[in-house]
Short mmCIF file of C-alpha atoms in Angstrom, two decimals:
data_model
loop_
_atom_site.label_atom_id
_atom_site.label_comp_id
_atom_site.label_asym_id
_atom_site.label_seq_id
_atom_site.Cartn_x
_atom_site.Cartn_y
_atom_site.Cartn_z
CA MET A 27 37.84 45.70 52.44
CA LYS A 28 36.30 43.02 53.49
CA GLN A 29 32.33 43.36 51.92
CA GLN A 30 29.72 42.49 54.00
CA THR A 31 27.86 38.89 53.97
CA VAL A 32 24.80 40.30 55.12
CA GLY A 33 23.27 43.64 54.88
CA ILE A 34 22.17 46.01 57.48
CA ASN A 35 18.89 45.74 56.13
CA GLU A 36 19.52 42.13 54.80
CA VAL A 37 16.63 39.43 56.00
CA PRO A 38 18.52 35.73 55.69
CA ARG A 39 16.90 33.19 54.59
CA LEU A 40 15.00 31.22 57.15
CA ASP A 41 17.45 28.85 58.41
CA LYS A 42 20.15 30.50 58.46
CA TRP A 43 18.57 33.60 60.12
CA LEU A 44 18.20 31.38 62.97
CA ILE A 45 21.04 29.83 63.59
CA LEU A 46 23.12 33.40 63.07
CA SER A 47 19.68 34.73 65.98
CA VAL A 48 21.26 32.01 68.48
CA GLN A 49 24.59 32.88 67.78
CA HIS A 50 24.55 36.33 69.41
CA LEU A 51 21.43 34.93 71.58
CA PHE A 52 24.79 32.51 73.41
CA ALA A 53 27.36 35.92 72.96
CA MET A 54 25.46 37.74 75.20
CA PHE A 55 23.48 34.97 77.58
CA GLY A 56 27.02 34.70 79.57
CA ALA A 57 27.04 38.40 80.92
CA THR A 58 23.29 38.94 80.60
CA ILE A 59 22.73 36.89 83.65
CA LEU A 60 25.80 37.89 85.70
CA VAL A 61 24.57 41.12 86.43
CA PRO A 62 20.99 39.36 88.00
CA LEU A 63 22.96 36.82 89.63
CA LEU A 64 25.26 39.15 91.20
CA THR A 65 23.19 41.67 92.31
CA GLY A 66 19.48 39.70 92.79
CA LEU A 67 17.70 40.63 90.26
CA SER A 68 15.73 37.78 87.84
CA PRO A 69 17.88 36.54 85.47
CA ALA A 70 14.70 35.44 83.69
CA VAL A 71 13.40 39.43 83.93
CA ALA A 72 16.80 40.28 82.21
CA LEU A 73 16.44 38.22 79.46
CA VAL A 74 13.24 40.00 78.94
CA SER A 75 13.84 43.39 79.48
CA SER A 76 17.17 42.51 77.22
CA GLY A 77 15.50 41.78 74.42
CA LEU A 78 12.83 43.96 74.81
CA GLY A 79 14.65 46.84 75.08
CA THR A 80 16.66 45.33 72.10
CA LEU A 81 13.58 45.69 69.79
CA ALA A 82 13.00 49.25 71.31
CA TYR A 83 16.80 50.05 70.57
CA ILE A 84 16.01 48.71 66.71
CA VAL A 85 12.99 50.66 66.67
CA VAL A 86 14.41 53.88 67.86
CA THR A 87 17.23 54.26 65.34
CA LYS A 88 15.24 53.14 62.46
CA GLY A 89 16.89 49.96 62.27
CA LYS A 90 20.31 51.10 60.97
CA ILE A 91 22.47 50.10 63.95
CA PRO A 92 22.51 46.30 64.52
CA ALA A 93 23.67 46.51 67.79
CA TYR A 94 22.36 44.33 70.88
CA LEU A 95 21.71 45.37 74.16
CA GLY A 96 21.96 43.39 77.60
CA SER A 97 23.03 43.66 81.56
CA SER A 98 25.79 46.74 82.42
CA PHE A 99 28.27 45.44 84.19
CA ALA A 100 28.62 49.37 85.57
CA PHE A 101 25.02 48.87 87.63
CA ILE A 102 26.30 45.81 89.40
CA MET A 103 28.19 48.15 92.33
CA PRO A 104 25.11 50.90 92.55
CA ILE A 105 22.36 48.24 92.38
CA ILE A 106 23.59 46.10 94.97
CA ALA A 107 23.90 49.44 96.65
CA ALA A 108 20.41 50.80 95.63
CA ILE A 109 18.75 47.55 96.90
CA THR A 110 20.43 47.31 100.60
CA ILE A 111 19.18 50.75 101.18
CA GLY A 112 15.66 50.56 99.34
CA GLY A 113 15.13 47.00 97.86
CA PRO A 114 14.68 45.89 94.39
CA GLU A 115 11.80 48.74 94.50
CA GLY A 116 14.46 51.14 94.84
CA ALA A 117 16.54 49.92 92.29
CA MET A 118 14.29 49.66 90.16
CA ILE A 119 13.57 54.01 90.81
CA GLY A 120 17.20 54.70 90.35
CA SER A 121 17.10 52.82 86.81
CA PHE A 122 14.49 54.78 86.00
CA PHE A 123 16.45 58.39 86.74
CA ALA A 124 19.23 56.74 85.00
CA GLY A 125 17.38 55.85 81.90
CA LEU A 126 15.27 59.63 81.83
CA VAL A 127 19.82 61.07 81.80
CA TYR A 128 19.65 59.37 78.44
CA GLY A 129 16.81 61.55 77.44
CA VAL A 130 18.10 64.49 78.22
CA VAL A 131 21.31 63.98 77.42
CA ALA A 132 20.14 62.70 73.89
CA LEU A 133 17.93 65.74 73.64
CA ILE A 134 21.00 68.28 74.31
CA ILE A 135 22.35 66.24 71.48
CA ARG A 136 20.24 66.94 68.71
CA ALA A 137 20.33 70.29 69.21
CA THR A 138 23.86 70.89 69.80
CA GLY A 139 25.81 68.04 68.33
CA VAL A 140 27.96 65.78 70.04
CA GLN A 141 31.09 67.24 70.70
CA TRP A 142 30.29 68.91 73.90
CA LEU A 143 29.74 65.60 75.25
CA MET A 144 33.53 64.04 73.85
CA LYS A 145 35.11 67.23 75.50
CA LEU A 146 32.89 66.02 78.97
CA LEU A 147 34.04 62.76 79.05
CA PRO A 148 37.20 62.40 77.43
CA PRO A 149 39.23 59.44 77.67
CA ILE A 150 41.31 60.88 80.12
CA VAL A 151 38.25 60.68 82.39
CA VAL A 152 36.47 57.42 81.14
CA GLY A 153 39.07 55.37 80.96
CA PRO A 154 40.86 55.00 84.90
CA VAL A 155 36.20 55.31 85.82
CA ILE A 156 36.15 51.83 83.29
CA MET A 157 38.55 50.47 85.85
CA VAL A 158 37.41 51.85 88.96
CA ILE A 159 34.04 49.89 87.25
CA GLY A 160 36.33 46.36 87.28
CA LEU A 161 38.21 46.88 90.14
CA GLY A 162 35.95 47.84 92.48
CA LEU A 163 34.04 44.55 91.85
CA ALA A 164 37.33 42.54 92.36
CA GLY A 165 36.41 41.99 95.60
CA VAL A 166 32.98 40.36 94.96
CA ALA A 167 34.59 38.03 92.02
CA ILE A 168 36.94 36.86 95.12
CA ASP A 169 34.68 36.41 97.57
CA MET A 170 32.42 34.35 95.47
CA ALA A 171 35.01 32.07 94.31
CA MET A 172 36.46 31.36 97.87
CA ASN A 173 34.07 31.45 100.18
CA ASP A 174 31.10 28.84 101.25
CA PRO A 175 28.07 31.21 100.81
CA ALA A 176 25.91 29.15 103.64
CA THR A 177 28.37 29.90 106.22
CA GLU A 178 31.14 32.95 104.50
CA ALA A 179 33.81 30.98 105.87
CA TYR A 180 36.96 29.98 102.87
CA SER A 181 35.66 26.78 101.29
CA GLY A 182 38.58 24.90 98.92
CA VAL A 183 35.57 23.09 97.28
CA HIS A 184 34.26 26.56 96.32
CA LEU A 185 37.67 27.48 95.10
CA SER A 186 38.62 24.65 92.98
CA VAL A 187 34.78 25.09 91.37
CA ALA A 188 36.04 28.34 90.69
CA MET A 189 39.35 27.76 89.63
CA PHE A 190 37.90 24.90 87.09
CA THR A 191 35.37 27.51 85.82
CA LEU A 192 38.08 30.18 85.35
CA VAL A 193 41.13 28.01 83.22
CA LEU A 194 37.96 26.46 81.13
CA THR A 195 36.92 29.62 80.27
CA ILE A 196 40.25 30.58 79.91
CA ILE A 197 41.02 28.20 77.53
CA ALA A 198 37.75 28.61 75.14
CA SER A 199 38.89 32.19 74.76
CA ILE A 200 42.20 31.71 73.84
CA PHE A 201 42.30 27.94 71.79
CA PHE A 202 38.76 27.89 70.73
CA ARG A 203 37.20 29.01 67.48
CA GLY A 204 34.72 29.15 65.23
CA PHE A 205 31.19 29.41 67.12
CA PHE A 206 32.59 28.62 70.14
CA GLY A 207 35.35 30.82 70.41
CA LEU A 208 32.54 33.29 70.57
CA ILE A 209 30.74 31.88 73.58
CA PRO A 210 34.08 31.29 76.18
CA ILE A 211 32.06 32.64 79.14
CA LEU A 212 28.92 30.64 78.46
CA ILE A 213 31.15 27.47 77.83
CA GLY A 214 32.92 28.40 81.00
CA ILE A 215 29.48 28.73 83.00
CA ALA A 216 28.90 25.19 81.42
CA GLY A 217 32.02 23.81 82.49
CA GLY A 218 32.25 24.66 85.84
CA TYR A 219 28.16 24.05 86.46
CA THR A 220 28.80 20.37 85.43
CA PHE A 221 32.17 20.68 87.42
CA ALA A 222 30.03 21.66 90.64
CA VAL A 223 27.21 19.51 89.73
CA PHE A 224 30.10 16.59 90.52
CA GLN A 225 31.15 18.68 93.62
CA GLY A 226 27.74 18.55 95.49
CA LEU A 227 27.26 22.14 94.59
CA VAL A 228 24.72 22.07 93.27
CA ASP A 229 20.53 21.14 94.37
CA PHE A 230 18.06 20.68 91.34
CA THR A 231 15.14 21.13 93.17
CA ALA A 232 13.49 24.37 91.92
CA VAL A 233 14.31 22.66 88.20
CA ARG A 234 12.35 19.75 89.10
CA GLU A 235 9.18 21.80 90.49
CA ALA A 236 9.38 24.09 88.08
CA SER A 237 7.10 24.42 84.96
CA TRP A 238 7.74 24.73 81.83
CA ILE A 239 6.47 27.67 80.52
CA GLN A 240 6.61 30.12 83.95
CA ALA A 241 6.11 34.09 83.90
CA PRO A 242 9.29 35.92 84.90
CA ASP A 243 9.16 37.51 88.41
CA PHE A 244 8.39 41.40 87.51
CA ILE A 245 8.66 44.13 89.31
CA VAL A 246 6.10 46.34 88.06
CA PRO A 247 5.06 49.82 90.12
CA PHE A 248 2.04 50.63 91.36
CA VAL A 249 1.30 46.69 90.46
CA THR A 250 3.89 45.11 92.51
CA TYR A 251 4.76 48.13 94.80
CA SER A 252 4.81 51.98 95.40
CA PRO A 253 7.44 53.90 94.02
CA SER A 254 8.66 56.05 96.86
CA PHE A 255 12.14 58.56 95.99
CA SER A 256 15.36 58.52 97.51
CA TRP A 257 17.68 61.55 96.59
CA GLU A 258 20.32 58.69 98.56
CA ILE A 259 19.75 56.06 95.35
CA PHE A 260 18.96 59.23 92.83
CA PHE A 261 23.05 60.11 93.31
CA ILE A 262 24.40 56.43 93.91
CA MET A 263 23.23 55.51 90.46
CA VAL A 264 22.01 58.59 87.74
CA PRO A 265 25.69 59.87 87.91
CA ILE A 266 26.45 56.27 86.35
CA ALA A 267 25.27 56.86 82.93
CA LEU A 268 27.97 59.46 82.70
CA VAL A 269 30.14 56.52 82.37
CA THR A 270 28.04 54.23 80.11
CA LEU A 271 27.56 56.90 78.02
CA SER A 272 31.03 57.24 77.46
CA GLU A 273 31.04 53.78 76.43
CA HIS A 274 27.95 53.79 74.04
CA ILE A 275 30.43 56.11 72.74
CA GLY A 276 33.22 53.86 72.30
CA ASP A 277 30.85 50.98 71.25
CA GLN A 278 28.89 52.82 68.38
CA MET A 279 32.45 54.00 67.07
CA VAL A 280 34.04 50.67 66.62
CA LEU A 281 30.54 49.36 65.44
CA SER A 282 31.35 52.10 62.62
CA LYS A 283 34.94 51.30 61.52
CA VAL A 284 33.53 47.06 61.75
CA ALA A 285 30.67 48.27 59.40
CA GLU A 286 32.67 51.73 58.15
CA ARG A 287 29.60 53.91 57.84
CA ASN A 288 29.79 56.49 60.80
CA PHE A 289 26.86 56.07 63.16
CA ILE A 290 27.64 58.92 64.66
CA GLU A 291 26.36 61.02 61.96
CA LYS A 292 23.37 59.04 60.76
CA PRO A 293 21.12 57.87 62.06
CA GLY A 294 22.72 59.78 64.94
CA LEU A 295 23.92 59.13 68.60
CA HIS A 296 21.27 61.58 69.29
CA ARG A 297 19.51 57.88 68.64
CA SER A 298 21.53 55.76 69.37
CA VAL A 299 21.69 57.57 73.12
CA LEU A 300 17.82 57.42 73.11
CA GLY A 301 17.26 54.06 72.45
CA ASP A 302 19.73 53.41 75.30
CA GLY A 303 17.81 55.74 77.46
CA VAL A 304 13.73 53.42 75.91
CA ALA A 305 16.17 50.59 76.72
CA THR A 306 16.75 51.44 80.51
CA LEU A 307 13.59 52.41 81.04
CA ILE A 308 11.49 48.91 79.88
CA SER A 309 14.11 47.61 82.41
CA SER A 310 13.45 49.82 85.27
CA PHE A 311 9.67 48.82 84.68
CA ILE A 312 9.90 45.02 84.86
CA GLY A 313 12.68 44.94 87.14
CA GLY A 314 15.54 44.43 85.09
CA PRO A 315 18.87 45.83 85.30
CA PRO A 316 19.85 48.73 83.03
CA ASN A 317 20.65 47.69 79.60
CA THR A 318 23.81 49.24 77.57
CA THR A 319 24.90 47.57 73.88
CA TYR A 320 27.07 44.29 74.21
CA GLY A 321 30.48 44.44 73.41
CA GLU A 322 30.14 40.79 72.85
CA ASN A 323 27.78 41.14 70.32
CA ILE A 324 29.94 44.01 68.33
CA GLY A 325 32.97 41.39 68.51
CA VAL A 326 29.67 38.80 66.33
CA VAL A 327 28.98 41.20 63.81
CA ALA A 328 32.97 42.19 62.97
CA LEU A 329 33.45 38.56 63.17
CA THR A 330 31.05 37.37 61.03
CA ARG A 331 30.00 40.36 58.57
CA VAL A 332 26.23 40.05 59.10
CA PHE A 333 25.13 43.24 60.07
CA SER A 334 21.33 42.29 59.68
CA VAL A 335 19.45 44.30 61.68
CA PHE A 336 16.72 41.02 62.20
CA VAL A 337 19.65 39.50 63.27
CA ILE A 338 19.47 41.15 65.84
CA GLY A 339 16.30 41.45 66.37
CA GLY A 340 15.53 37.63 66.05
CA ALA A 341 18.01 37.12 68.92
CA ALA A 342 16.02 39.60 71.11
CA VAL A 343 12.80 37.88 70.32
CA LEU A 344 14.27 34.29 71.41
CA ALA A 345 15.85 36.33 74.91
CA VAL A 346 11.93 36.80 75.40
CA MET A 347 10.92 34.31 74.67
CA PHE A 348 14.03 32.33 77.08
CA GLY A 349 12.97 34.21 80.10
CA PHE A 350 9.32 32.52 79.82
CA ILE A 351 10.97 29.09 79.55
CA GLY A 352 10.46 27.96 83.40
CA LYS A 353 13.02 25.46 83.86
CA VAL A 354 16.31 27.51 82.07
CA SER A 355 14.99 30.12 84.69
CA ALA A 356 15.74 27.91 87.47
CA VAL A 357 18.64 25.80 86.07
CA ILE A 358 20.12 29.62 86.04
CA THR A 359 19.14 29.87 89.80
CA THR A 360 21.11 26.79 90.69
CA ILE A 361 24.23 28.05 88.85
CA PRO A 362 26.96 28.04 92.22
CA THR A 363 28.50 31.47 92.60
CA ALA A 364 31.78 29.63 92.94
CA VAL A 365 31.02 29.06 89.10
CA MET A 366 30.15 32.48 88.83
CA GLY A 367 33.16 34.16 90.96
CA GLY A 368 35.60 32.53 88.73
CA VAL A 369 33.83 33.89 85.29
CA SER A 370 33.76 37.10 87.28
CA ILE A 371 37.87 37.29 88.15
CA LEU A 372 38.09 36.96 83.98
CA LEU A 373 35.49 39.58 83.29
CA PHE A 374 36.00 42.01 86.12
CA GLY A 375 39.56 42.12 84.90
CA ILE A 376 38.43 42.45 81.84
CA ILE A 377 36.42 45.53 81.90
CA ALA A 378 39.67 47.07 83.98
CA SER A 379 42.04 45.68 81.07
CA ASN A 380 39.31 48.29 79.23
CA GLY A 381 39.98 51.13 80.73
CA LEU A 382 43.82 50.59 80.26
CA ARG A 383 42.69 49.88 76.65
CA MET A 384 41.08 53.42 76.48
CA LEU A 385 44.17 55.22 77.43
CA ILE A 386 46.32 53.54 75.56
CA ASP A 387 44.00 53.46 71.57
CA ASN A 388 44.11 57.19 72.54
CA GLN A 389 47.22 57.48 73.21
CA VAL A 390 47.03 59.68 76.54
CA ASP A 391 49.91 60.66 77.74
CA ILE A 392 50.22 59.96 81.71
CA GLY A 393 53.81 61.38 81.48
CA LYS A 394 51.27 64.14 81.68
CA LYS A 395 51.34 65.91 85.15
CA ARG A 396 47.50 67.26 84.33
CA ASN A 397 47.21 63.42 83.16
CA LEU A 398 48.50 61.52 85.88
CA ILE A 399 47.27 63.33 88.10
CA ILE A 400 43.36 63.12 86.81
CA SER A 401 43.69 58.92 87.07
CA SER A 402 45.62 59.11 90.23
CA VAL A 403 42.66 60.27 91.88
CA ILE A 404 39.87 58.75 90.05
CA LEU A 405 41.29 55.19 90.60
CA VAL A 406 41.61 56.05 94.34
CA VAL A 407 38.43 57.65 94.90
CA GLY A 408 36.55 55.06 93.24
CA ILE A 409 38.76 52.12 94.73
CA GLY A 410 39.21 53.33 98.16
CA GLY A 411 35.32 53.65 98.60
CA ALA A 412 35.10 57.35 99.15
CA PHE A 413 32.23 59.45 99.94
CA ILE A 414 30.38 62.77 100.28
CA GLN A 415 28.32 63.03 103.11
CA VAL A 416 25.81 65.46 101.76
CA THR A 417 22.16 65.00 104.16
CA ASP A 418 21.65 62.33 106.62
CA VAL A 419 20.23 60.09 104.03
CA VAL A 420 22.17 61.36 100.75
CA GLU A 421 25.43 59.74 100.04
CA ILE A 422 27.63 60.49 96.69
CA ALA A 423 29.74 57.51 96.96
CA GLY A 424 32.47 55.42 95.05
CA MET A 425 32.10 55.43 91.41
CA ALA A 426 29.49 58.06 90.96
CA LEU A 427 32.29 60.30 93.26
CA ALA A 428 35.25 59.39 90.95
CA THR A 429 33.05 60.51 88.36
CA ILE A 430 31.77 63.32 88.87
CA ILE A 431 35.54 64.53 90.49
CA GLY A 432 37.12 63.04 86.95
CA ILE A 433 35.21 65.42 84.96
CA ALA A 434 35.19 68.88 87.47
CA LEU A 435 39.37 67.69 87.49
CA ASN A 436 39.53 67.51 83.54
CA LEU A 437 37.88 70.95 83.60
CA ILE A 438 39.92 72.54 86.09
CA LEU A 439 43.02 71.66 85.07
CA PRO A 440 44.98 73.81 82.21
CA GLY A 441 45.90 71.99 79.30
CA ARG A 442 43.79 69.74 77.82
CA ASP A 443 44.01 68.05 75.41
CA GLN A 444 42.94 68.23 71.87
CA VAL A 445 39.50 65.92 71.55
CA LYS A 446 39.01 64.71 68.20
CA THR A 447 35.75 65.00 66.25
CA SER A 448 33.75 62.41 64.77
CA GLU A 449 34.50 63.85 61.40
CA GLU A 450 38.13 63.60 61.77
CA MET A 451 38.04 59.98 63.25
CA PHE A 452 36.21 58.35 60.57
CA LYS A 453 38.15 60.45 57.91
CA ASP A 454 40.28 57.27 56.77
CA MET A 455 37.45 55.24 56.18
CA SER A 456 36.24 58.32 53.91
CA GLU A 457 39.62 58.31 52.23
CA LYS A 458 39.38 54.35 51.83
CA LYS A 459 35.78 54.17 50.02
CA ASP A 460 36.87 57.22 47.88
CA ASN A 461 39.66 55.87 46.66
CA ALA A 462 37.91 52.50 46.11
CA ALA A 463 35.60 53.62 44.03
#
């Protein structure tokens, strides 16, 4: 059995602490700023909200879970739709209510246990919904990669930049090792950005005019806007919390296996879910996208065997500091859409592939008619853009509708697969510990 390099509550030596925290910062950086760039929100605010959200998560979980929180990809299309309806302010209201869902679920889990949630969101529902998240964004990635945003027409120059970025990101993912192997997204963006400069696609005016220290463009209720409720935005964003709740459970299982501790039992799934909810509420109060635990940072933890929450907290503090460096924020805003399109082709495909992986890892039999029907309906409803017009202003559409239908079919159709309890999932881990002792 591998031994931890740094324990969960261990404080590393200062120089080592800084390096390890910077590593986590780079691991999450590319994906965290990609979400606001795609949705029209502020990347600087996203950095601040991810840092504050992670610190809040550490407090809520009593410093017992080494997880970093960043911008959630599941909310990209809902945020875009919400901004179309009510502007960025409307998206923040939807994000606020999505965060409240986490809080309600956390209270129910504490009172009744976690098994009901695992039955409500089994792999046969969650896997296809995650695939919908990735495949539903495929058109966005291709448009960014192929078209000139100024004319919305095909551009060979933009496509060449996107393909260069994509190829470099793939090379970094496959062939780079050590620290550089942990940041392929950041390497791809940096390389693609450099190539775009030589293609004349980057304007540095904003960078020259920006101050070194500069407050991000926060969106604060009752300060920068007066909140107004919208049922349409509510039904667009709130059901997505069900998807991210399932992703959260998956992340906790992976992290538990890596650290060889059952975090679902202690400090408890109710605390980690509440931590996600508090982080999302914080984002909604300052204008950032909803937050979720990041698989990229779990990968860093697994690779380095450094489980210290102080290292995670250090990365969170650095993220907040980065958000207030005006030059950094300005550079981010100059990244051409073609560069982000190239990275997005890979990232959105990985999201869809992770949905497929969830089905495979949980040995879901798609040959079984029940499972085939559920997955098929979810995929077509979600990717096809089906919607239900409830009233003139209330519409349940796309991913939200696919999730609701998937849950309903799973509850109605006979022959449900047995869902493992958290004790059964970690039985092998406990046996290994007993044998080692």
